[in-house]
mmCIF file of C-alpha atoms in Angstrom:
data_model
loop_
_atom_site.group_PDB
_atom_site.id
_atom_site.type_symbol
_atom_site.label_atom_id
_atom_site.label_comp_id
_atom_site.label_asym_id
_atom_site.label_seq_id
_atom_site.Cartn_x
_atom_site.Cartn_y
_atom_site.Cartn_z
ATOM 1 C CA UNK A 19 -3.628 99.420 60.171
ATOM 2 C CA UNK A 20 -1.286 100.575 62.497
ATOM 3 C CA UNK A 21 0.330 104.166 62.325
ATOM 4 C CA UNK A 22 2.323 105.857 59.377
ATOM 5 C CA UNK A 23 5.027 106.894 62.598
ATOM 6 C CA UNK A 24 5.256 102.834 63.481
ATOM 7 C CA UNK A 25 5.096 102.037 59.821
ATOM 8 C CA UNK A 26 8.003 104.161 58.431
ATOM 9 C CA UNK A 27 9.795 103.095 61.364
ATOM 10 C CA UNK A 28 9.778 99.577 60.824
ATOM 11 C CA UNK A 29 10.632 99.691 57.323
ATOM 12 C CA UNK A 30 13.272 101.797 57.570
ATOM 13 C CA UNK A 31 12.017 104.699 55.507
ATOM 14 C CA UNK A 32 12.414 108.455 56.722
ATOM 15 C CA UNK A 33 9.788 111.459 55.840
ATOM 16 C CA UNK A 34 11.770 112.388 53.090
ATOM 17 C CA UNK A 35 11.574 109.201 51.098
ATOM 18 C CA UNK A 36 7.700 109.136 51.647
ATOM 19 C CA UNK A 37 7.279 112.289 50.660
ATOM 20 C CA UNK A 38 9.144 111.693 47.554
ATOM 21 C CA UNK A 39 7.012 108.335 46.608
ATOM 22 C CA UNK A 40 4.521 111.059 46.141
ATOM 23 C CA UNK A 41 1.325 108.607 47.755
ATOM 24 C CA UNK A 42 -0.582 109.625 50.528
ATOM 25 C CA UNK A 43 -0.932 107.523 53.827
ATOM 26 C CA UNK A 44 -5.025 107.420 53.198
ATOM 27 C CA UNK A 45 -4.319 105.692 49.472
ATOM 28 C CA UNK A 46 -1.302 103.435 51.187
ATOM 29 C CA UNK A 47 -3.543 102.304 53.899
ATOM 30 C CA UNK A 48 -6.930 101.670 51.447
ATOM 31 C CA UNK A 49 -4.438 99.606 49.526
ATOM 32 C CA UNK A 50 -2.964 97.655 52.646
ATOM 33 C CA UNK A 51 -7.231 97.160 53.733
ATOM 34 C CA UNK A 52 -7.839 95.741 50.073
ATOM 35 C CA UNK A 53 -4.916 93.489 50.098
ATOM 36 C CA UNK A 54 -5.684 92.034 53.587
ATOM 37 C CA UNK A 55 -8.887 91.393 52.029
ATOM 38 C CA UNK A 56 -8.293 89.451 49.610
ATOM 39 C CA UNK A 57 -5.395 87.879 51.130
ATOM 40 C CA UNK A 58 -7.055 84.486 51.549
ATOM 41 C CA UNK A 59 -8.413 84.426 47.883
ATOM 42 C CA UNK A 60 -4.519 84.895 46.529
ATOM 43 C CA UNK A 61 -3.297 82.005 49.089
ATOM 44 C CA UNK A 62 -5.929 79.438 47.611
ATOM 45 C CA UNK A 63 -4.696 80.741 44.186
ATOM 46 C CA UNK A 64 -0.953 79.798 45.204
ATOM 47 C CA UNK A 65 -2.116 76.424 46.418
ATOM 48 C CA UNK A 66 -4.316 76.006 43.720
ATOM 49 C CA UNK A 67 -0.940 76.648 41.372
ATOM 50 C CA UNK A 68 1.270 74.367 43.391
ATOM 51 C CA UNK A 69 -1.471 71.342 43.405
ATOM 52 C CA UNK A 70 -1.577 71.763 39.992
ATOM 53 C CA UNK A 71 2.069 72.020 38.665
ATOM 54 C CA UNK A 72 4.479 71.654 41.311
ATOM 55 C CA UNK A 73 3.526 68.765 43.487
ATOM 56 C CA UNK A 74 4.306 65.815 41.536
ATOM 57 C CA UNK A 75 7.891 67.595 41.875
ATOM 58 C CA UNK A 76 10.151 64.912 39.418
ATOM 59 C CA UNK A 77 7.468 66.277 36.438
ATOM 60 C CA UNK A 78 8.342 69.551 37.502
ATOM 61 C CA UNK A 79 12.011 68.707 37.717
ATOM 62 C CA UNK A 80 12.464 70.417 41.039
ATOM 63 C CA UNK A 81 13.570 69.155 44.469
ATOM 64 C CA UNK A 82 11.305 70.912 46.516
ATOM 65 C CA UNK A 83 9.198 74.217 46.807
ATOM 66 C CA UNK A 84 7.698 76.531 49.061
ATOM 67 C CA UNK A 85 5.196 79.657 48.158
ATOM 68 C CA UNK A 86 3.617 82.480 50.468
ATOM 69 C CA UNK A 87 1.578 85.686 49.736
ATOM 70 C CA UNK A 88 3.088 88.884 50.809
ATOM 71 C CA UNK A 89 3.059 90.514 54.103
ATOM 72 C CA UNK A 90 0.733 93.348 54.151
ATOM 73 C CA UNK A 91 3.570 96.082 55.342
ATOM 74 C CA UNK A 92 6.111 94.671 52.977
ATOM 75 C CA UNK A 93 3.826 95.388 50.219
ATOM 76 C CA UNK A 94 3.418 98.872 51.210
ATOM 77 C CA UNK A 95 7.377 99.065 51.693
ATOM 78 C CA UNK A 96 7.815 98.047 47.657
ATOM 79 C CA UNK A 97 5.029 100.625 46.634
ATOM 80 C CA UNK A 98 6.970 103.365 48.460
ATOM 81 C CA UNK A 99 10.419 102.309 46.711
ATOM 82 C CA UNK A 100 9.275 101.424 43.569
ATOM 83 C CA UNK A 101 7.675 105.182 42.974
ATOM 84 C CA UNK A 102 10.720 106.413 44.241
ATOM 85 C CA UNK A 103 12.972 104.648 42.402
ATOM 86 C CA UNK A 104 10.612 104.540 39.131
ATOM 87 C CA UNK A 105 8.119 106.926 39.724
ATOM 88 C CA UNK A 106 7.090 107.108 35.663
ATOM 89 C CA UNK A 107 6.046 103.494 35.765
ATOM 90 C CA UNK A 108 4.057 103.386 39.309
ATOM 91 C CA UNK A 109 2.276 106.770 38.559
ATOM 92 C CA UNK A 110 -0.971 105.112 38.650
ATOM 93 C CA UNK A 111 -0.909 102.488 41.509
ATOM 94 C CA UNK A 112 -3.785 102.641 43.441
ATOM 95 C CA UNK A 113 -6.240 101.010 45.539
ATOM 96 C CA UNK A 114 -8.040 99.555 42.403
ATOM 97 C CA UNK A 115 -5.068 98.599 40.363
ATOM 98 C CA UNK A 116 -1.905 97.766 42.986
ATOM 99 C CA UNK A 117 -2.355 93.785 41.647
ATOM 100 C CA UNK A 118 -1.797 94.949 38.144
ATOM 101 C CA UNK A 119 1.677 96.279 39.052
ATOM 102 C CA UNK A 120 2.937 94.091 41.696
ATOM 103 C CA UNK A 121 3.635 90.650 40.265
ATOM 104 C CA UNK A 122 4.828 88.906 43.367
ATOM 105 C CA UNK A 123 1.451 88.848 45.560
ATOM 106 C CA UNK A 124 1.547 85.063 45.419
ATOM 107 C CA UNK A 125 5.117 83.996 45.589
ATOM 108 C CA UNK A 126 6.984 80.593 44.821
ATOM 109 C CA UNK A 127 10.048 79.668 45.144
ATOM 110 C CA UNK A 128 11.023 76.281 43.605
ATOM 111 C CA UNK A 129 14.571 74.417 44.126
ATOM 112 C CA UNK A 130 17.387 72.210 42.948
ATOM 113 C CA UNK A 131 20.022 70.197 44.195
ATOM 114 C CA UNK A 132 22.359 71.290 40.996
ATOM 115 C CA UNK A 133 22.467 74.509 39.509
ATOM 116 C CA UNK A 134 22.462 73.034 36.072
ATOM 117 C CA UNK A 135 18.772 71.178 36.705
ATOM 118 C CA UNK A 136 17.434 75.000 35.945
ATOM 119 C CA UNK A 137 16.878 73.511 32.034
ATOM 120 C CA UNK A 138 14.434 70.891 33.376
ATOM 121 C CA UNK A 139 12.182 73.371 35.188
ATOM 122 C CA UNK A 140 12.624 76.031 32.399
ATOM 123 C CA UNK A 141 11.267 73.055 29.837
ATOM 124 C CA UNK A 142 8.486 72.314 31.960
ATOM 125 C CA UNK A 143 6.941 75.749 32.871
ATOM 126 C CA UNK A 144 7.493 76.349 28.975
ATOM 127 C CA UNK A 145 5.508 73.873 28.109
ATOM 128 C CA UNK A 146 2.634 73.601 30.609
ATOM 129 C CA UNK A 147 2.022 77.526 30.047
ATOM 130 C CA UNK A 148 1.795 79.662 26.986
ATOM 131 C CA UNK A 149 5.095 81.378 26.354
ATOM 132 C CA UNK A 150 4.099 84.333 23.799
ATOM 133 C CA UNK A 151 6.374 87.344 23.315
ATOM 134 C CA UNK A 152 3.230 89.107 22.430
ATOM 135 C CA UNK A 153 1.465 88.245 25.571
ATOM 136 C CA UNK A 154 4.568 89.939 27.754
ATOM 137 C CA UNK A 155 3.140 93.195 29.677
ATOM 138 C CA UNK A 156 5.005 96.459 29.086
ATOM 139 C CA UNK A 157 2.104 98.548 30.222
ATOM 140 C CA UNK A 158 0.770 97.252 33.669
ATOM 141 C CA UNK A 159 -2.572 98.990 32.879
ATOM 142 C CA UNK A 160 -2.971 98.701 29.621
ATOM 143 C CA UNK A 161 -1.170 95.295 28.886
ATOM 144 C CA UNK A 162 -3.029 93.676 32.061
ATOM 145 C CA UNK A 163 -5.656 90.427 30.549
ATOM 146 C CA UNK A 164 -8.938 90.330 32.767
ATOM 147 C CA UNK A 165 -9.654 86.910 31.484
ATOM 148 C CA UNK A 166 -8.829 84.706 34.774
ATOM 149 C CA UNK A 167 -9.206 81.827 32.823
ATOM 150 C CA UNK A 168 -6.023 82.852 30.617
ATOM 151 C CA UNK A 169 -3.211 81.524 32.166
ATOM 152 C CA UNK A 170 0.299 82.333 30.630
ATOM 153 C CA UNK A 171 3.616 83.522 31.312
ATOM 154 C CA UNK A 172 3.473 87.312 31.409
ATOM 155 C CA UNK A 173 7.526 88.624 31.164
ATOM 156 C CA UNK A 174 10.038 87.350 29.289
ATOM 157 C CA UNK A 175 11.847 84.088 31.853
ATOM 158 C CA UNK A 176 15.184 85.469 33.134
ATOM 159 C CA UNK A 177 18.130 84.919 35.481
ATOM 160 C CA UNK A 178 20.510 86.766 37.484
ATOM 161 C CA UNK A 179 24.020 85.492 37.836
ATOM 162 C CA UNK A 180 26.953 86.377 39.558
ATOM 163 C CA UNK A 181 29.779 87.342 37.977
ATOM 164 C CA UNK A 182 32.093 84.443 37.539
ATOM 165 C CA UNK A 183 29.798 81.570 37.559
ATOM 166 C CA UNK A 184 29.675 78.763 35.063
ATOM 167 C CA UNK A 185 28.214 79.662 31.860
ATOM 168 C CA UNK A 186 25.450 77.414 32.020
ATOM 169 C CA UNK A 187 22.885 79.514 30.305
ATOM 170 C CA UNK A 188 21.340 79.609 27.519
ATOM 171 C CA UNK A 189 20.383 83.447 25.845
ATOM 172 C CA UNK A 190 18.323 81.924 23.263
ATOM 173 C CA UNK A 191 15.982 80.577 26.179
ATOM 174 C CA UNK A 192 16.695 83.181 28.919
ATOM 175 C CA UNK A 193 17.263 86.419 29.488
ATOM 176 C CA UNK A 194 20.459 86.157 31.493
ATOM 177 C CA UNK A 195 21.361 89.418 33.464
ATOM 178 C CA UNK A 196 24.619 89.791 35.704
ATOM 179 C CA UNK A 197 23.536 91.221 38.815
ATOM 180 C CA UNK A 198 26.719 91.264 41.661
ATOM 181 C CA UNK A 199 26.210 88.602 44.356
ATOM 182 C CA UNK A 200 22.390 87.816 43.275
ATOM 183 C CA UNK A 201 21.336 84.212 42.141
ATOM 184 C CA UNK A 202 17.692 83.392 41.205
ATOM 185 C CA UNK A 203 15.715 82.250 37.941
ATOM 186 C CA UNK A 204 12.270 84.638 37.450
ATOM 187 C CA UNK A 205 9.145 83.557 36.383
ATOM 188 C CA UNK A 206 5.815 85.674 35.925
ATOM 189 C CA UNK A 207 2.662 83.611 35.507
ATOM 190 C CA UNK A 208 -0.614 85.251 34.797
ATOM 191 C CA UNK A 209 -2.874 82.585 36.382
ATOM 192 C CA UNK A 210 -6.470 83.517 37.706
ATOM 193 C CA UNK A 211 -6.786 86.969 37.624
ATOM 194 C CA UNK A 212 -3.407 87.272 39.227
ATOM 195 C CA UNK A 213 0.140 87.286 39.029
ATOM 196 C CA UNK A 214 2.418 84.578 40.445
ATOM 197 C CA UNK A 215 6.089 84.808 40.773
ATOM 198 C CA UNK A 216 8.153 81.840 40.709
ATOM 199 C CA UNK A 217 11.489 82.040 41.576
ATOM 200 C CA UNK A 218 14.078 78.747 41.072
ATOM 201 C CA UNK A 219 17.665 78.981 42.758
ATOM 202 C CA UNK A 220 19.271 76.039 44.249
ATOM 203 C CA UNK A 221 19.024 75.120 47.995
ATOM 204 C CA UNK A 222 22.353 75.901 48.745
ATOM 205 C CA UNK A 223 21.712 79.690 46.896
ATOM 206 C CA UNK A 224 18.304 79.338 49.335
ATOM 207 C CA UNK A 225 20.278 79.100 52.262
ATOM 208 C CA UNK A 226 22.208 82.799 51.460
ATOM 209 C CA UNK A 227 19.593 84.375 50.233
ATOM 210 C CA UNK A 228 17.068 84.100 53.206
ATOM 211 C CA UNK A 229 19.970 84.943 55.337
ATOM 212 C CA UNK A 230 20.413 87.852 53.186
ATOM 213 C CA UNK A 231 17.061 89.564 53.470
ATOM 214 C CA UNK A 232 17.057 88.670 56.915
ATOM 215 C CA UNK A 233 19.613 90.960 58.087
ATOM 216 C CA UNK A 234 20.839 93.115 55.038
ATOM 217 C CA UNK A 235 18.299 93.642 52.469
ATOM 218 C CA UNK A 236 16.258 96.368 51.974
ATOM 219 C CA UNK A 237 17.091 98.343 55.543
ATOM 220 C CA UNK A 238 20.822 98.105 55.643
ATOM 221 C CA UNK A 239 22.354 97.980 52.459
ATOM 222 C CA UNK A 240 24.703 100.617 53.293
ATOM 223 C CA UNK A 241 25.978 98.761 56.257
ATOM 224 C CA UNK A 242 29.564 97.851 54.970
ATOM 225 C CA UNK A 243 30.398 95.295 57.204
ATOM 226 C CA UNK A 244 27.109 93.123 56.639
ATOM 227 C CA UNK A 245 27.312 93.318 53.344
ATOM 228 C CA UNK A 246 31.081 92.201 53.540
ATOM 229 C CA UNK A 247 29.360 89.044 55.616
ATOM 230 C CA UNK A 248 26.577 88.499 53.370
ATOM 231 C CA UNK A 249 28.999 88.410 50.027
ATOM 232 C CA UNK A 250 31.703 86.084 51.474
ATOM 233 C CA UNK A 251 28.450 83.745 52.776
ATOM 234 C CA UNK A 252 27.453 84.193 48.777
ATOM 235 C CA UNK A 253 30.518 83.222 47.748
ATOM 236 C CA UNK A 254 30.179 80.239 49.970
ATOM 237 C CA UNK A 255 27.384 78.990 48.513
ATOM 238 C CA UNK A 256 28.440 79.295 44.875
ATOM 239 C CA UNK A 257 31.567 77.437 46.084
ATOM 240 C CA UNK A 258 29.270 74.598 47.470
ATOM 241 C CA UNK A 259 27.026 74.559 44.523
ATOM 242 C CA UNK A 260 30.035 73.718 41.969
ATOM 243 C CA UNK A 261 31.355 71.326 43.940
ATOM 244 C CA UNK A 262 27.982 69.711 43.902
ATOM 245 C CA UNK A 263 28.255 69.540 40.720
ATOM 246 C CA UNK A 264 31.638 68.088 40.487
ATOM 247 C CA UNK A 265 30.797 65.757 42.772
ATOM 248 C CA UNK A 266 27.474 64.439 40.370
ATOM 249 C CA UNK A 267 29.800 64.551 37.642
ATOM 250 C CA UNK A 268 32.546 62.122 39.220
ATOM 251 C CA UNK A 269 29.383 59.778 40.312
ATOM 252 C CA UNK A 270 28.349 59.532 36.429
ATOM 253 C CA UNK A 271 32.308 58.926 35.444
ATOM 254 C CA UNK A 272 32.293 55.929 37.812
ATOM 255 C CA UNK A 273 28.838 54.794 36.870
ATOM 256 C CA UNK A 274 30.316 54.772 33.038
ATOM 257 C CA UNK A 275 33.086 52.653 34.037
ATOM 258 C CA UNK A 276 31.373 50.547 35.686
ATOM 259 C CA UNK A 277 28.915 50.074 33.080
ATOM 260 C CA UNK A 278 31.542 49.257 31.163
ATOM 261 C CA UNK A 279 32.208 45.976 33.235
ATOM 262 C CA UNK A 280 35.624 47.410 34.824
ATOM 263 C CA UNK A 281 36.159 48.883 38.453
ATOM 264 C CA UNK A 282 37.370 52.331 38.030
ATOM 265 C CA UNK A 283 40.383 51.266 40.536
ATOM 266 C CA UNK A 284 41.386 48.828 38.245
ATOM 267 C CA UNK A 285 41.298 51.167 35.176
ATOM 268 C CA UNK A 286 43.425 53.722 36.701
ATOM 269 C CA UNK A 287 45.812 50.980 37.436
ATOM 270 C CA UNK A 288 45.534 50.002 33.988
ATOM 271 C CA UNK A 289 45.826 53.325 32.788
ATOM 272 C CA UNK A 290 49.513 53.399 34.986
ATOM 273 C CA UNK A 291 47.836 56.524 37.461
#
């Protein structure tokens, strides 16, 4: 473990914020010695999940996916911001408890081609796992299952949209929450003693988003001229994923028409266009 100097360093975070999380470096580092632990457990879990749900990837109705466990210091980062920013709820993290409240230990991220393929996936993970409002956790402690052979999804499924985009969600289904620039669908699965994340955006929303963290989020999110960058890039990208749409949607026009035994040239020549 290296040293709390190096560590606060790296992640950006000044003496005053750590104080404020209200955690000593003794309890953050017993945490960070647990996780690293049991690090290799968790990323047989998240191969174990993708082997048995994601590969065959046109059941899943996905293009593609990827998944990773977290990085030691980056899980130590999220413990220090969370308490700061809601100390109430991360009172009790600990050494013993830290995979109770952090639900993105094992971490997927699954894609599409079109924005609009988010129903297939939705269906599927819907299906395959129980989806019971009683089952979603409001206390991490108390709320937490210790069966690992319960496997189920453990929040409500949402989305974050940016303002502007097509309407392509459905309340009744998904919890849809406007969010500025930030595109992604959220899954949390309770699957063998742990939580998994799944995250669904499309490859073109991929593409922003890892530039994103790379260079603007968490450390300089006050930087005004990166995050001037990062929002035209996300603009960009929502720009490329409509017309990727449009463009499926001209395919099945002409498909149609020429279904119907008639070159769509013709028609429109027909037609008098």
């Amino acid at each position: 473990m290296r040293k709390k100097e190096e560590f606060l360093r790296e992640y950006h975070i000044d003496e005053a914020d750590f104080a404020s999380a209200g955690i000593s470096w003794e309890e953050l580092t017993a945490i960070c010695q647990d996780y690293c632990s049991t690090e290799g457990k968790l990323r047989e879990i998240g191969k174990d999940f993708v082997d048995d749900y994601l590969y065959d990837i046109e059941r899943a109705g996905i293009h593609s996916y990827r998944y990773r466990t977290k990085n030691p210091g980056h899980l130590l980062e999220k413990i220090i911001r969370k308490r700061n920013e809601h100390f109430e709820r991360f009172e009790e993290i600990d050494r013993t408890n830290y995979h109770k409240y952090i639900t993105d230990l094992i971490g997927i991220r699954v894609f599409f081609l079109y924005r609009e393929d988010w129903i297939h996936f939705h269906k599927y993970i819907t299906t395959v796992f129980e989806n019971n409002p009683e089952l979603y956790v409001e206390n991490r402690i108390a709320d937490f299952d210790e069966n690992p052979d319960h496997y189920y999804i453990a929040e409500r499924p949402k989305v974050y949209r940016r303002n502007g985009d097509t309407r392509i969600y459905d309340e009744n289904l998904i919890e849809i929450r406007s969010d500025g620039i930030y595109r992604s669908l959220h899954y949390i699965i309770k699957y063998k003693g742990y939580y998994v994340e799944i995250q669904g955006r499309t490859l073109f929303e991929e593409g922003w988003s890892e530039i994103d963290h790379d260079i603007v989020y968490p450390y300089y999110t006050d930087d005004v001229m990166l995050k001037d960058f990062s929002t035209l890039l996300n603009r960009l990208s929502g720009m490329a994923d409509e017309m990727s749409s449009y463009f499926r949607r001209m395919r099945g026009m002409r498909e149609e028409l020429e279904g119907n035994g008639e070159h769509p040239v013709k028609q429109k020549m027909r037609r008098g266009e």
